[in-house]
Amino acid sequence: MRRALRLLELAAMTAVAVGLAGCATSYVVDNNVQSYAKAPIPPGATYRFERLPSQQANDAAQSDLETLAEPSLAAAGLRRDDASPRYTVQVSARSQLELSPWADPWFDGPGWGPGWGPRWGVGLGYGRPGWYGGGWWGPGAMPPNQTWYGREVSIVMRSLPDRQVVYETHARNDGPYPDTRRILPVMFHAALQGFPNPPQAVRRVDVTVETKPPASTHVAPQPQPATAAPTAPTPAPARP
């Protein structure tokens, strides 16, 4: 009986998700953000990206991640200048599949296990972590119909030439949306909320993501060329 009820619940959730995906034009990415400011940073400060050895080993993935973060850094008033930077910026992110917070851990799966959970730090999760920008990018394993995504981004700024950390910020999110490439830039934007003088406590930063509306499949009827009205036959002349 319990299995039958669970199947009905999953079917209903799937139907709702499909319906929302077909008509929604936006969704909200809620982020838990914590930032640390150690020294004043002037407006328009210049920077260059720096990488950890593990990030240097995966050059293409790290370059892609830096491209995703750069618009948010510019929006915060920072200017990239690889020739004469005043600061270095190190960016990292990770994304992994997790067990949904509303999932039944005993339904079609081996149960709970250790992993990176849907909140801060280490918790109960399912699957193995995948790193993006830190060296690896790979999904974990999930039971059917229990897809849930956990993501985290971080930004660390260091002054030059002393290489002292002057700013550090982290943003964490978990949710059902699979489009990591769309969500990571939003999370970088949330992580820089309040820069360079952010609130000290953990805060929630919600960012609305606009999605492209589905293209219409309606085809307007094409005008047809006008046709001449049929002419009446000419009567034959009467015979004398």
Coordinates of C-alpha atoms in Angstrom, one line a residue:
M1 CA 0.0 0.0 0.0
R2 CA 2.8 2.4 0.9
R3 CA 4.5 1.7 -2.4
A4 CA 1.4 2.4 -4.4
L5 CA 0.8 5.7 -2.6
R6 CA 4.5 6.6 -3.2
L7 CA 4.0 5.9 -7.0
L8 CA 0.9 8.1 -7.1
E9 CA 2.8 10.9 -5.3
L10 CA 5.7 10.7 -7.8
A11 CA 3.4 10.7 -10.7
A12 CA 1.6 13.8 -9.4
M13 CA 4.9 15.6 -8.8
T14 CA 6.1 14.7 -12.3
A15 CA 2.9 16.0 -13.8
V16 CA 3.2 19.3 -11.9
A17 CA 6.8 19.7 -12.9
V18 CA 6.1 19.1 -16.6
G19 CA 3.2 21.6 -16.4
L20 CA 5.3 24.3 -14.8
A21 CA 8.2 23.7 -17.2
G22 CA 5.9 24.3 -20.1
C23 CA 4.5 27.6 -19.0
A24 CA 7.0 29.3 -16.5
T25 CA 9.0 32.2 -17.8
S26 CA 11.1 32.7 -14.6
Y27 CA 12.1 31.1 -11.4
V28 CA 13.9 32.2 -8.2
V29 CA 17.3 30.9 -7.2
D30 CA 17.6 31.3 -3.4
N31 CA 21.1 31.6 -2.1
N32 CA 22.7 31.4 1.4
V33 CA 25.5 33.9 1.3
Q34 CA 28.3 34.6 3.8
S35 CA 31.0 37.2 3.1
Y36 CA 34.1 38.5 4.9
A37 CA 35.7 41.9 4.2
K38 CA 39.2 42.3 5.7
A39 CA 40.3 45.6 4.1
P40 CA 38.8 48.5 2.0
I41 CA 38.6 47.9 -1.7
P42 CA 38.4 51.1 -3.8
P43 CA 35.8 51.4 -6.7
G44 CA 37.2 50.4 -10.1
A45 CA 39.9 48.2 -8.6
T46 CA 41.8 46.1 -11.1
Y47 CA 42.3 42.4 -10.8
R48 CA 43.6 39.3 -12.6
F49 CA 42.4 35.7 -12.0
E50 CA 44.6 33.3 -10.1
R51 CA 44.3 29.5 -9.9
L52 CA 45.1 26.7 -7.5
P53 CA 47.3 23.9 -8.8
S54 CA 44.2 21.7 -9.2
Q55 CA 42.5 24.4 -11.2
Q56 CA 45.6 24.8 -13.4
A57 CA 45.4 21.1 -14.2
N58 CA 41.9 21.6 -15.7
D59 CA 42.6 24.8 -17.7
A60 CA 39.5 24.6 -20.0
A61 CA 37.0 24.1 -17.2
Q62 CA 38.5 26.9 -15.1
S63 CA 38.6 29.3 -18.0
D64 CA 34.9 28.6 -18.6
L65 CA 34.1 29.2 -14.9
E66 CA 36.0 32.5 -14.9
T67 CA 34.0 33.6 -17.9
L68 CA 30.8 32.8 -16.0
A69 CA 32.0 34.9 -13.0
E70 CA 33.5 37.9 -14.9
P71 CA 30.1 39.7 -15.6
S72 CA 29.3 39.7 -11.8
L73 CA 32.7 41.0 -10.9
A74 CA 32.3 43.8 -13.4
A75 CA 28.8 44.6 -12.0
A76 CA 30.4 44.9 -8.6
G77 CA 32.8 47.6 -9.9
L78 CA 35.9 45.5 -10.5
R79 CA 37.9 45.8 -13.7
R80 CA 40.0 43.0 -15.1
D81 CA 43.5 44.1 -16.0
D82 CA 46.0 41.2 -16.4
A83 CA 48.9 43.6 -17.1
S84 CA 48.7 45.8 -13.9
P85 CA 46.3 44.3 -11.4
R86 CA 46.0 45.5 -7.9
Y87 CA 44.3 42.3 -6.7
T88 CA 44.0 38.6 -7.6
V89 CA 40.6 36.9 -7.8
Q90 CA 40.2 33.1 -7.3
V91 CA 36.8 31.6 -8.2
S92 CA 35.6 28.1 -7.7
A93 CA 32.3 26.2 -7.8
R94 CA 30.9 22.8 -7.4
S95 CA 27.7 21.1 -8.4
Q96 CA 26.4 17.7 -7.6
L97 CA 23.3 15.6 -7.6
E98 CA 21.7 15.0 -4.2
L99 CA 18.7 13.3 -2.6
S100 CA 15.7 15.5 -2.6
P101 CA 14.8 16.8 0.9
W102 CA 11.3 15.4 0.4
A103 CA 12.4 12.0 -0.9
D104 CA 11.7 8.7 0.8
P105 CA 15.2 7.3 1.6
W106 CA 13.8 3.7 1.6
F107 CA 12.0 3.9 -1.7
D108 CA 13.9 2.5 -4.7
G109 CA 17.3 3.2 -3.2
P110 CA 19.8 2.0 -0.6
G111 CA 18.9 4.7 1.9
W112 CA 20.8 7.5 3.4
G113 CA 24.5 7.8 3.2
P114 CA 27.3 10.3 3.9
G115 CA 27.9 13.2 1.4
W116 CA 27.5 16.9 0.8
G117 CA 23.9 17.7 1.9
P118 CA 21.5 20.3 0.7
R119 CA 22.5 22.8 3.3
W120 CA 25.8 24.2 4.7
G121 CA 28.7 21.9 5.2
V122 CA 28.7 18.2 5.4
G123 CA 25.3 16.5 5.9
L124 CA 23.2 13.6 4.7
G125 CA 23.2 13.2 1.0
Y126 CA 23.3 10.7 -1.8
G127 CA 25.9 10.3 -4.5
R128 CA 29.4 11.6 -4.9
P129 CA 30.5 15.2 -5.3
G130 CA 31.5 16.7 -8.6
W131 CA 33.8 19.7 -8.7
Y132 CA 33.8 22.4 -11.4
G133 CA 36.7 24.9 -11.3
G134 CA 38.4 22.9 -8.5
G135 CA 39.6 20.1 -10.7
W136 CA 36.7 17.8 -11.6
W137 CA 33.2 18.1 -13.0
G138 CA 30.9 15.1 -12.6
P139 CA 27.5 14.1 -11.4
G140 CA 26.7 11.7 -8.6
A141 CA 24.1 8.9 -8.8
M142 CA 20.5 9.4 -7.9
P143 CA 17.5 7.1 -7.6
P144 CA 14.8 7.7 -10.3
N145 CA 12.5 10.7 -9.9
Q146 CA 14.6 12.1 -7.0
T147 CA 16.7 14.6 -8.9
W148 CA 18.0 17.5 -6.7
Y149 CA 21.0 19.7 -7.3
G150 CA 23.4 21.2 -4.7
R151 CA 25.7 24.0 -5.8
E152 CA 28.3 26.2 -4.2
V153 CA 30.4 29.1 -5.5
S154 CA 33.2 31.0 -3.8
I155 CA 35.3 34.1 -4.6
V156 CA 38.6 35.0 -2.8
M157 CA 40.4 38.3 -3.4
R158 CA 44.0 38.9 -2.5
S159 CA 45.9 42.2 -2.5
L160 CA 49.1 42.5 -4.5
P161 CA 52.0 42.3 -3.9
D162 CA 51.6 41.1 -0.3
R163 CA 48.9 38.5 -1.3
Q164 CA 46.8 39.1 1.8
V165 CA 43.2 38.0 1.6
V166 CA 41.0 41.1 1.6
Y167 CA 37.6 39.6 0.6
E168 CA 36.0 36.2 0.7
T169 CA 32.5 35.2 -0.1
H170 CA 30.5 32.0 -0.6
A171 CA 27.0 31.3 -2.0
R172 CA 25.1 28.0 -1.6
N173 CA 21.9 26.8 -3.3
D174 CA 20.0 23.6 -3.6
G175 CA 17.0 23.0 -5.8
P176 CA 15.4 21.1 -8.7
Y177 CA 16.7 23.2 -11.6
P178 CA 19.2 21.4 -13.8
D179 CA 20.6 24.3 -15.8
T180 CA 23.9 24.8 -14.0
R181 CA 25.4 27.1 -16.7
R182 CA 22.5 29.4 -16.2
I183 CA 22.5 29.2 -12.4
L184 CA 26.2 29.6 -11.6
P185 CA 26.4 33.2 -12.9
V186 CA 23.3 34.0 -10.8
M187 CA 25.1 32.6 -7.7
F188 CA 28.2 34.6 -8.4
H189 CA 26.0 37.7 -8.6
A190 CA 24.4 36.8 -5.2
A191 CA 27.8 36.1 -3.6
L192 CA 28.9 39.7 -4.5
Q193 CA 25.7 41.3 -3.1
G194 CA 26.8 44.1 -0.8
F195 CA 30.4 44.2 -2.1
P196 CA 32.7 45.7 -0.8
N197 CA 30.9 46.2 2.5
P198 CA 28.6 43.2 2.9
P199 CA 26.6 42.3 6.0
Q200 CA 28.5 40.1 8.4
A201 CA 25.9 37.4 9.1
V202 CA 24.7 34.7 6.8
R203 CA 22.0 36.1 4.6
R204 CA 19.6 34.9 2.0
V205 CA 19.8 36.5 -1.4
D206 CA 17.1 35.6 -3.9
V207 CA 17.7 36.2 -7.6
T208 CA 15.1 35.8 -10.3
V209 CA 16.2 34.0 -13.5
E210 CA 14.3 34.8 -16.6
T211 CA 13.7 31.9 -19.0
K212 CA 12.9 32.2 -22.7
P213 CA 9.2 31.6 -23.3
P214 CA 8.5 28.6 -25.5
A215 CA 8.3 29.4 -29.2
S216 CA 4.7 29.5 -30.5
T217 CA 3.9 26.6 -32.8
H218 CA 0.9 28.5 -34.3
V219 CA 1.4 29.2 -38.0
A220 CA -0.5 32.2 -39.3
P221 CA -2.5 31.4 -42.5
Q222 CA -0.9 32.7 -45.6
P223 CA -3.0 35.0 -47.8
Q224 CA -4.1 33.3 -51.0
P225 CA -3.9 35.1 -54.4
A226 CA -7.2 36.5 -55.6
T227 CA -9.0 34.6 -58.3
A228 CA -11.1 36.1 -61.0
A229 CA -14.8 35.5 -60.8
P230 CA -16.0 33.0 -63.5
T231 CA -17.5 34.8 -66.6
A232 CA -21.0 33.9 -67.8
P233 CA -21.1 32.2 -71.2
T234 CA -22.0 34.5 -74.1
P235 CA -25.4 33.6 -75.5
A236 CA -25.4 32.4 -79.2
P237 CA -27.1 34.9 -81.6
A238 CA -30.7 34.0 -82.5
R239 CA -31.2 32.5 -85.9
P240 CA -33.6 34.3 -88.4

